[in-house]
Amino acid sequence: MFKMDSHIHSEYSPDSSSKIDDILKVAAKRNIDIIAISDHNTVDGTSEVLKKTRNTDILAIPSIEISSSHGHILGFGCEENIPRDLSPEDTIDRIHDLGGLAIIPHPYCFYRHGLLHNYKEKLNIDAIETRNARFIVGYCNNKAKNLSIKENLPALGASDAHYYKFVGDCYSLIDCEKDVDNVLKSISKGKTEAKGKGTSNIKLSKYLFEKNFLKKFD
Ligand SMILES: [Zn+2]
Ligand SMILES: [Zn+2]
């Protein structure tokens, strides 16, 4: 079994300033074996992490978080950009054409572009996040977990960290060999378990303090 954090943002996302090197340090410290930089609408972070993890113990999976017309979709395994604002169906087709898996992150989070919150068509998706570290309490994750059980959809845990210290706050245990193709296959077969306690309010407060308030009171 390996520990995988499949949804991490880096400085290539407009809403994160995390350096890939810092993300890798925290991942190593927290014994995360497999990571994916899933930046908003760009694979630049993925390209960097693939280079930096060559010949290291950490396996990086290419990934991108695409803003479809109705919500976010991860192109997991995709090394190329996919245009934003396509329909969910077209976005998913593009992901599959590139050999990737279409994973729905935070599916029911209505204020963070959760796709399944407002899109009711049947979609050809491969997996969903049932433990997104930013919504560990309550409705969003519970509803996703229920869907995964009802539809027999593979379930993943992920940090969705926009700050490197939150990497690994949720993760998946995955039964696989440590190579990209095998990881994708194992997810498809549902050989994953969503784990982790999520990002605590204390940790979030410290982050806000570091980001905003520290300078003011120096
Ligand atoms: Zn998102
Ligand atoms: Zn995200």
XYZ file of N, CA and C and ligand atoms in Angstrom:
656
model
N 0.834 -1.211 0.000
C 0.000 0.000 0.000
C 0.868 1.261 0.000
N 0.489 2.208 -0.822
C 1.202 3.493 -0.831
C 0.248 4.607 -0.418
N 0.858 5.723 0.023
C 0.068 6.921 0.349
C 0.161 7.899 -0.819
N -0.982 8.365 -1.266
C -1.012 9.249 -2.436
C -1.822 10.512 -2.135
N -1.235 11.662 -2.445
C -1.991 12.929 -2.416
C -2.130 13.392 -3.867
N -3.336 13.254 -4.408
C -3.562 13.419 -5.848
C -3.984 14.829 -6.253
N -4.015 15.755 -5.308
C -4.563 17.075 -5.621
C -3.860 18.132 -4.780
N -2.775 18.692 -5.363
C -1.970 19.710 -4.673
C -1.768 20.869 -5.655
N -1.855 22.097 -5.135
C -1.625 23.262 -5.998
C -0.241 23.859 -5.742
N 0.360 24.384 -6.810
C 1.669 25.037 -6.698
C 1.552 26.483 -7.179
N 2.678 27.144 -7.205
C 2.696 28.564 -7.607
C 2.246 28.786 -9.055
N 2.081 27.706 -9.803
C 1.572 27.876 -11.170
C 0.056 28.066 -11.192
N -0.599 27.856 -10.051
C -2.015 28.197 -9.911
C -2.102 29.659 -9.484
N -3.095 30.387 -9.986
C -3.196 31.802 -9.593
C -3.456 32.011 -8.102
N -3.973 30.972 -7.411
C -4.339 31.144 -6.001
C -3.433 30.378 -5.041
N -2.187 30.107 -5.488
C -1.221 29.446 -4.590
C 0.166 30.018 -4.839
N 0.994 30.053 -3.785
C 2.372 30.492 -4.000
C 3.355 29.402 -3.562
N 2.876 28.169 -3.442
C 3.737 27.075 -2.973
C 4.776 26.701 -4.039
N 6.027 26.649 -3.602
C 7.105 26.185 -4.489
C 7.069 24.655 -4.532
N 7.392 24.111 -5.699
C 7.416 22.648 -5.843
C 8.399 22.034 -4.831
N 9.541 22.680 -4.625
C 10.541 22.131 -3.685
C 9.959 22.011 -2.273
N 9.198 23.020 -1.854
C 8.594 22.976 -0.508
C 7.536 21.873 -0.426
N 6.753 21.731 -1.503
C 5.736 20.662 -1.543
C 6.416 19.301 -1.406
N 7.519 19.116 -2.120
C 8.219 17.820 -2.080
C 8.800 17.540 -0.691
N 9.301 18.593 -0.044
C 9.859 18.406 1.312
C 8.775 17.939 2.281
N 7.606 18.584 2.241
C 6.520 18.205 3.159
C 6.018 16.798 2.819
N 5.902 16.497 1.537
C 5.438 15.161 1.127
C 6.384 14.091 1.674
N 7.691 14.334 1.564
C 8.672 13.356 2.049
C 8.558 13.206 3.567
N 8.433 14.334 4.250
C 8.342 14.324 5.711
C 7.098 13.552 6.184
N 6.030 13.641 5.414
C 4.775 12.994 5.827
C 4.588 11.620 5.171
N 5.683 11.121 4.605
C 5.686 9.773 4.012
C 4.633 9.585 2.916
N 4.448 10.625 2.117
C 3.577 10.494 0.950
C 4.440 9.922 -0.183
N 3.996 8.806 -0.748
C 4.797 8.116 -1.771
C 4.516 8.634 -3.174
N 3.270 9.052 -3.392
C 2.825 9.413 -4.741
C 2.103 10.758 -4.651
N 2.511 11.709 -5.504
C 1.827 13.006 -5.470
C 1.427 13.429 -6.873
N 0.477 14.363 -6.937
C 0.158 14.998 -8.213
C -0.028 16.488 -7.981
N 0.640 17.284 -8.790
C 0.385 18.722 -8.805
C -0.762 18.927 -9.791
N -1.910 19.310 -9.242
C -3.129 19.468 -10.050
C -3.485 20.954 -10.085
N -2.697 21.715 -10.848
C -2.919 23.170 -10.879
C -4.111 23.532 -11.747
N -4.639 24.730 -11.491
C -5.790 25.212 -12.266
C -5.368 25.501 -13.715
N -5.882 24.713 -14.627
C -5.793 24.977 -16.070
C -4.372 25.101 -16.623
N -3.418 24.466 -15.982
C -2.065 24.434 -16.550
C -1.307 23.192 -16.069
N -0.475 22.666 -16.974
C 0.379 21.535 -16.573
C 1.820 22.001 -16.293
N 2.043 23.306 -16.162
C 3.402 23.787 -15.891
C 3.949 23.217 -14.578
N 3.113 23.156 -13.549
C 3.549 22.602 -12.255
C 3.839 21.116 -12.373
N 2.989 20.428 -13.142
C 3.204 19.002 -13.398
C 4.549 18.775 -14.098
N 4.857 19.598 -15.109
C 6.135 19.433 -15.833
C 7.302 19.579 -14.865
N 7.211 20.592 -13.986
C 8.324 20.808 -13.048
C 8.459 19.641 -12.068
N 7.324 19.173 -11.532
C 7.430 18.114 -10.517
C 7.883 16.793 -11.151
N 7.511 16.563 -12.403
C 7.977 15.331 -13.064
C 9.498 15.349 -13.190
N 10.044 16.502 -13.555
C 11.507 16.619 -13.663
C 12.165 16.444 -12.303
N 11.605 17.104 -11.296
C 12.261 17.122 -9.980
C 12.164 15.802 -9.225
N 11.223 14.940 -9.602
C 11.089 13.673 -8.867
C 11.756 12.507 -9.591
N 12.307 12.788 -10.785
C 13.030 11.715 -11.481
C 14.151 11.199 -10.555
N 14.274 9.906 -10.455
C 15.298 9.300 -9.583
C 15.170 9.670 -8.109
N 13.960 9.936 -7.662
C 13.739 10.114 -6.215
C 12.738 9.048 -5.759
N 12.494 9.021 -4.447
C 11.563 8.026 -3.895
C 10.108 8.386 -4.164
N 9.859 9.667 -4.463
C 8.466 10.090 -4.676
C 8.108 9.932 -6.160
N 6.948 9.311 -6.403
C 6.443 9.198 -7.778
C 5.450 10.335 -8.021
N 5.666 11.100 -9.106
C 4.708 12.152 -9.470
C 3.844 11.662 -10.630
N 2.547 11.903 -10.506
C 1.602 11.578 -11.580
C 1.232 12.893 -12.261
N 1.290 12.964 -13.604
C 0.877 14.203 -14.267
C -0.594 14.494 -13.980
N -0.931 15.773 -13.855
C -2.333 16.106 -13.561
C -2.605 17.581 -13.837
N -3.896 17.890 -13.957
C -4.347 19.271 -14.163
C -5.777 19.365 -13.626
N -6.117 20.500 -13.005
C -7.512 20.725 -12.574
C -8.148 21.697 -13.565
N -9.067 21.177 -14.345
C -9.639 21.964 -15.440
C -10.957 22.608 -14.998
N -11.099 23.893 -15.314
C -12.377 24.570 -15.065
C -13.284 24.313 -16.264
N -14.170 23.331 -16.150
C -15.137 23.106 -17.233
C -16.243 24.159 -17.094
N -17.154 24.170 -18.037
C -18.217 25.190 -18.005
C -19.072 25.096 -16.743
N -19.102 23.909 -16.108
C -19.992 23.739 -14.964
C -19.280 23.331 -13.676
N -17.962 23.296 -13.692
C -17.258 22.953 -12.462
C -15.910 22.296 -12.737
N -15.196 22.014 -11.653
C -13.822 21.513 -11.759
C -13.764 20.012 -12.054
N -12.800 19.631 -12.886
C -12.549 18.219 -13.197
C -11.033 18.016 -13.229
N -10.548 16.966 -12.560
C -9.115 16.652 -12.644
C -8.855 15.765 -13.858
N -7.879 16.169 -14.652
C -7.375 15.311 -15.726
C -6.168 14.584 -15.157
N -6.430 13.462 -14.524
C -5.377 12.763 -13.771
C -4.621 11.845 -14.725
N -3.317 12.078 -14.846
C -2.524 11.333 -15.825
C -2.260 12.149 -17.082
N -2.834 13.352 -17.171
C -2.669 14.192 -18.369
C -1.431 15.078 -18.254
N -0.612 15.024 -19.303
C 0.593 15.854 -19.320
C 0.434 17.083 -20.189
N -0.732 17.185 -20.853
C -0.967 18.324 -21.759
C -2.116 19.164 -21.241
N -2.081 20.450 -21.598
C -3.189 21.329 -21.221
C -4.460 20.952 -21.970
N -5.582 21.144 -21.305
C -6.904 20.970 -21.904
C -7.605 22.310 -21.717
N -8.233 22.849 -22.778
C -8.817 24.184 -22.636
C -9.879 24.253 -21.550
N -10.013 25.398 -20.913
C -11.043 25.584 -19.903
C -12.380 25.936 -20.576
N -13.441 25.894 -19.811
C -14.781 26.321 -20.229
C -15.445 25.432 -21.283
N -14.878 24.260 -21.552
C -15.601 23.283 -22.380
C -16.705 22.662 -21.517
N -17.659 22.001 -22.171
C -18.691 21.307 -21.389
C -18.029 20.193 -20.584
N -18.667 19.741 -19.500
C -18.096 18.613 -18.752
C -17.869 17.392 -19.653
N -18.822 17.106 -20.551
C -18.683 15.931 -21.437
C -17.438 16.064 -22.322
N -17.273 17.250 -22.952
C -16.112 17.450 -23.837
C -14.804 17.418 -23.053
N -14.820 17.986 -21.844
C -13.608 17.980 -21.009
C -13.218 16.535 -20.688
N -14.211 15.740 -20.308
C -13.949 14.338 -19.952
C -13.446 13.561 -21.174
N -14.033 13.820 -22.350
C -13.554 13.156 -23.577
C -12.086 13.497 -23.844
N -11.738 14.789 -23.677
C -10.340 15.204 -23.911
C -9.399 14.479 -22.943
N -9.829 14.375 -21.685
C -8.998 13.686 -20.673
C -8.783 12.228 -21.108
N -9.857 11.572 -21.504
C -9.748 10.162 -21.903
C -8.915 10.010 -23.173
N -9.039 10.964 -24.105
C -8.221 10.916 -25.328
C -6.727 10.965 -24.983
N -6.395 11.659 -23.896
C -4.982 11.762 -23.488
C -4.567 10.594 -22.584
N -5.475 9.660 -22.388
C -5.138 8.488 -21.572
C -5.271 8.729 -20.087
N -5.921 9.833 -19.703
C -6.049 10.155 -18.276
C -7.362 9.672 -17.684
N -7.488 9.876 -16.383
C -8.727 9.578 -15.666
C -9.434 10.891 -15.334
N -10.761 10.894 -15.500
C -11.552 12.070 -15.116
C -12.021 11.892 -13.683
N -11.448 12.709 -12.803
C -11.768 12.619 -11.369
C -12.474 13.905 -10.955
N -13.577 13.763 -10.239
C -14.306 14.967 -9.811
C -13.854 15.339 -8.395
N -13.165 16.501 -8.267
C -12.739 16.944 -6.942
C -13.901 17.647 -6.234
N -13.884 17.638 -4.906
C -14.928 18.316 -4.100
C -16.260 18.388 -4.865
N -16.863 17.221 -5.200
C -17.981 17.195 -6.152
C -19.180 18.052 -5.761
N -19.438 18.180 -4.451
C -20.667 18.878 -4.038
C -20.394 20.217 -3.356
N -19.150 20.702 -3.468
C -18.874 21.967 -2.806
C -19.377 23.125 -3.665
N -20.491 23.689 -3.256
C -21.187 24.647 -4.111
C -20.435 25.965 -4.261
N -19.585 26.322 -3.295
C -18.899 27.610 -3.433
C -17.477 27.459 -3.987
N -17.109 26.229 -4.374
C -15.798 26.064 -4.994
C -15.906 25.251 -6.284
N -16.929 25.524 -7.046
C -17.073 24.936 -8.376
C -17.152 23.410 -8.358
N -17.847 22.882 -7.368
C -18.100 21.439 -7.336
C -19.046 21.070 -8.479
N -18.586 20.220 -9.361
C -19.327 19.947 -10.603
C -20.693 19.324 -10.367
N -20.755 18.365 -9.450
C -21.990 17.600 -9.317
C -23.057 18.345 -8.516
N -22.658 19.470 -7.946
C -23.635 20.275 -7.220
C -24.708 20.820 -8.172
N -24.272 21.263 -9.357
C -25.264 21.895 -10.242
C -25.388 21.216 -11.603
N -24.734 20.083 -11.765
C -24.790 19.418 -13.065
C -25.318 18.001 -12.855
N -26.467 17.726 -13.406
C -27.143 16.476 -13.060
C -27.088 15.424 -14.166
N -26.454 15.758 -15.315
C -26.369 14.770 -16.398
C -25.473 13.612 -15.968
N -25.718 12.467 -16.538
C -24.874 11.294 -16.261
C -23.535 11.494 -16.971
N -22.442 11.333 -16.242
C -21.113 11.594 -16.808
C -20.238 10.343 -16.739
N -19.332 10.254 -17.704
C -18.431 9.099 -17.773
C -17.173 9.339 -16.928
N -17.383 9.409 -15.610
C -16.246 9.738 -14.748
C -15.620 8.471 -14.156
N -14.345 8.629 -13.743
C -13.585 7.455 -13.301
C -13.482 7.350 -11.784
N -13.560 8.484 -11.103
C -13.425 8.476 -9.637
C -13.880 9.829 -9.100
N -14.120 9.884 -7.801
C -14.448 11.169 -7.159
C -13.661 11.302 -5.852
N -13.468 12.540 -5.447
C -12.881 12.782 -4.124
C -13.992 12.692 -3.084
N -13.786 11.844 -2.097
C -14.759 11.762 -1.006
C -14.211 12.365 0.291
N -12.913 12.602 0.311
C -12.317 13.326 1.452
C -11.396 14.401 0.888
N -11.930 15.588 0.744
C -11.129 16.741 0.353
C -10.801 17.474 1.647
N -9.512 17.675 1.921
C -9.084 18.140 3.255
C -9.673 19.487 3.647
N -10.127 20.237 2.678
C -10.651 21.568 2.997
C -12.113 21.513 3.436
N -12.749 20.374 3.306
C -14.176 20.275 3.679
C -14.416 19.006 4.467
N -13.546 18.747 5.434
C -13.604 17.437 6.051
C -14.846 17.291 6.927
N -15.346 18.400 7.402
C -16.540 18.316 8.236
C -17.763 18.490 7.344
N -18.692 17.558 7.480
C -20.023 17.827 7.001
C -20.401 17.447 5.586
N -21.338 18.197 5.129
C -22.171 17.927 3.973
C -21.412 17.523 2.702
N -20.437 18.337 2.278
C -19.832 18.137 0.944
C -19.191 16.755 0.813
N -18.343 16.410 1.773
C -17.658 15.126 1.690
C -18.601 13.946 1.946
N -19.543 14.116 2.873
C -20.471 13.016 3.160
C -21.318 12.672 1.943
N -21.764 13.710 1.256
C -22.596 13.486 0.077
C -21.773 12.765 -1.005
N -20.515 13.158 -1.137
C -19.635 12.516 -2.126
C -19.413 11.042 -1.763
N -19.236 10.798 -0.468
C -19.030 9.414 -0.030
C -20.261 8.560 -0.348
N -21.435 9.107 -0.095
C -22.668 8.375 -0.401
C -22.771 8.058 -1.891
N -22.398 9.012 -2.720
C -22.451 8.795 -4.174
C -21.481 7.679 -4.580
N -20.296 7.716 -3.987
C -19.298 6.702 -4.338
C -19.799 5.301 -3.998
N -20.493 5.187 -2.883
C -21.038 3.881 -2.496
C -22.181 3.492 -3.446
N -23.085 4.433 -3.680
C -24.280 4.159 -4.489
C -23.907 3.791 -5.930
N -22.967 4.532 -6.512
C -22.612 4.337 -7.927
C -21.381 3.456 -8.100
N -20.856 2.956 -6.986
C -19.648 2.140 -7.032
C -18.490 2.876 -7.721
N -18.318 4.138 -7.368
C -17.256 4.958 -7.951
C -16.030 4.938 -7.046
N -14.835 4.717 -7.614
C -13.624 4.768 -6.794
C -13.529 6.081 -6.013
N -13.093 5.969 -4.755
C -13.065 7.124 -3.844
C -11.621 7.513 -3.521
N -11.370 8.814 -3.530
C -10.030 9.301 -3.235
C -10.061 10.341 -2.118
N -8.959 10.395 -1.372
C -8.737 11.484 -0.426
C -7.607 12.349 -0.961
N -7.693 13.652 -0.740
C -6.647 14.548 -1.244
C -6.641 15.834 -0.436
N -5.464 16.468 -0.383
C -5.363 17.684 0.441
C -5.962 18.903 -0.248
N -5.913 18.957 -1.585
C -6.282 20.184 -2.309
C -5.510 21.363 -1.715
N -4.254 21.082 -1.309
C -3.465 22.084 -0.580
C -3.103 23.248 -1.495
N -3.474 24.445 -1.081
C -3.013 25.648 -1.767
C -1.815 26.236 -1.021
N -1.450 25.606 0.065
C -0.310 26.024 0.876
C 0.460 24.748 1.209
N 1.781 24.785 1.016
C 2.544 23.523 1.033
C 2.474 22.784 2.370
N 2.254 23.525 3.457
C 2.220 22.840 4.757
C 0.977 21.962 4.929
N 0.004 22.106 4.038
C -1.219 21.300 4.126
C -1.135 20.016 3.292
N -0.020 19.815 2.587
C 0.139 18.608 1.765
C -0.001 17.364 2.649
N -0.798 16.421 2.218
C -0.978 15.171 2.964
C -2.047 15.242 4.041
N -2.730 16.380 4.197
C -3.776 16.493 5.233
C -4.902 15.484 4.978
N -5.200 15.194 3.712
C -5.968 14.001 3.350
C -5.185 13.300 2.237
N -5.422 12.016 2.087
C -4.667 11.238 1.105
C -5.441 9.952 0.826
N -4.955 9.206 -0.149
C -5.535 7.886 -0.399
C -4.506 6.828 -0.065
N -4.968 5.711 0.451
C -4.132 4.513 0.480
C -4.429 3.791 -0.824
N -3.397 3.431 -1.549
C -3.619 2.812 -2.864
C -2.778 1.543 -2.993
N -3.455 0.514 -3.469
C -2.818 -0.792 -3.660
C -2.358 -0.851 -5.118
N -1.058 -0.649 -5.344
C -0.565 -0.550 -6.729
C 0.941 -0.769 -6.781
N 1.447 -0.892 -8.012
C 2.889 -0.791 -8.226
C 3.197 0.696 -8.329
N 4.485 1.041 -8.094
C 4.791 2.468 -8.081
C 5.199 2.956 -9.475
N 4.263 2.898 -10.416
C 4.492 3.554 -11.712
C 3.173 4.139 -12.207
N 3.286 5.106 -13.112
C 2.118 5.923 -13.466
C 0.970 5.060 -13.983
N 1.243 4.167 -14.948
C 0.166 3.355 -15.546
C -0.542 2.515 -14.496
N 0.260 1.938 -13.607
C -0.315 1.071 -12.596
C -1.164 1.846 -11.593
N -0.739 3.054 -11.275
C -1.527 3.892 -10.364
C -2.891 4.185 -11.004
N -2.890 4.548 -12.285
C -4.161 4.859 -12.964
C -5.064 3.619 -12.987
N -4.477 2.477 -13.286
C -5.261 1.228 -13.317
C -5.859 0.916 -11.954
N -5.047 1.077 -10.925
C -5.533 0.750 -9.574
C -6.674 1.664 -9.155
N -6.579 2.941 -9.530
C -7.700 3.853 -9.214
C -8.952 3.370 -9.951
N -8.817 3.066 -11.247
C -9.980 2.602 -12.032
C -10.637 1.388 -11.398
N -9.812 0.530 -10.848
C -10.344 -0.694 -10.240
C -10.850 -0.469 -8.818
N -10.716 0.758 -8.343
C -11.232 1.071 -6.998
C -10.355 0.555 -5.876
N -9.063 0.366 -6.169
C -8.178 -0.147 -5.112
C -7.628 0.999 -4.259
N -8.519 1.864 -3.823
C -8.112 3.034 -3.040
C -9.015 3.178 -1.828
N -8.463 3.850 -0.847
C -9.247 4.164 0.353
C -8.935 5.610 0.742
N -9.978 6.419 0.899
C -9.781 7.828 1.250
C -9.501 7.966 2.733
N -8.424 8.663 3.086
C -8.001 8.762 4.484
C -7.663 10.213 4.845
N -7.474 10.430 6.134
C -6.968 11.719 6.601
C -8.002 12.526 7.363
N -7.493 13.369 8.247
C -8.379 14.129 9.131
C -8.744 15.496 8.562
N -8.049 15.918 7.504
C -8.352 17.226 6.936
C -7.508 18.327 7.545
N -7.608 19.501 6.952
C -6.857 20.657 7.433
C -7.627 21.289 8.586
N -6.989 21.316 9.768
C -7.708 21.804 10.953
C -7.822 23.323 10.929
N -8.781 23.824 11.691
C -8.949 25.275 11.786
C -7.717 25.935 12.400
N -7.048 25.227 13.323
C -5.840 25.791 13.946
C -4.776 25.998 12.884
N -4.614 24.988 12.036
C -3.618 25.077 10.966
C -3.972 26.197 9.981
N -5.259 26.270 9.660
C -5.714 27.324 8.751
C -5.459 28.705 9.345
N -5.728 28.849 10.660
C -5.519 30.145 11.307
C -4.046 30.535 11.278
N -3.185 29.550 11.557
C -1.736 29.823 11.518
C -1.334 30.308 10.136
N -1.916 29.666 9.127
C -1.617 30.021 7.748
C -2.036 31.466 7.472
N -3.256 31.806 7.895
C -3.747 33.168 7.667
C -2.859 34.177 8.399
N -2.439 33.779 9.605
C -1.566 34.644 10.402
C -0.254 34.884 9.655
N 0.325 33.789 9.173
C 1.603 33.908 8.457
C 1.445 34.764 7.201
N 0.309 34.572 6.504
C 0.140 35.238 5.218
C -0.219 36.714 5.358
N -1.080 37.024 6.322
C -1.665 38.369 6.317
C -1.286 39.248 7.497
N -1.305 38.636 8.682
C -1.274 39.480 9.859
C 0.132 39.735 10.375
N 1.026 38.788 10.149
C 2.358 38.870 10.737
C 3.030 40.198 10.377
N 2.943 40.543 9.106
C 3.620 41.757 8.626
C 3.070 42.998 9.345
N 1.745 42.999 9.524
C 1.100 44.172 10.119
C 1.597 44.430 11.541
N 1.888 43.332 12.282
C 2.236 43.504 13.688
C 3.744 43.482 13.940
N 4.531 43.371 12.882
C 5.987 43.312 13.049
C 6.528 44.582 13.710
Zn -11.271 22.783 -7.349
Zn -7.926 22.297 -6.398
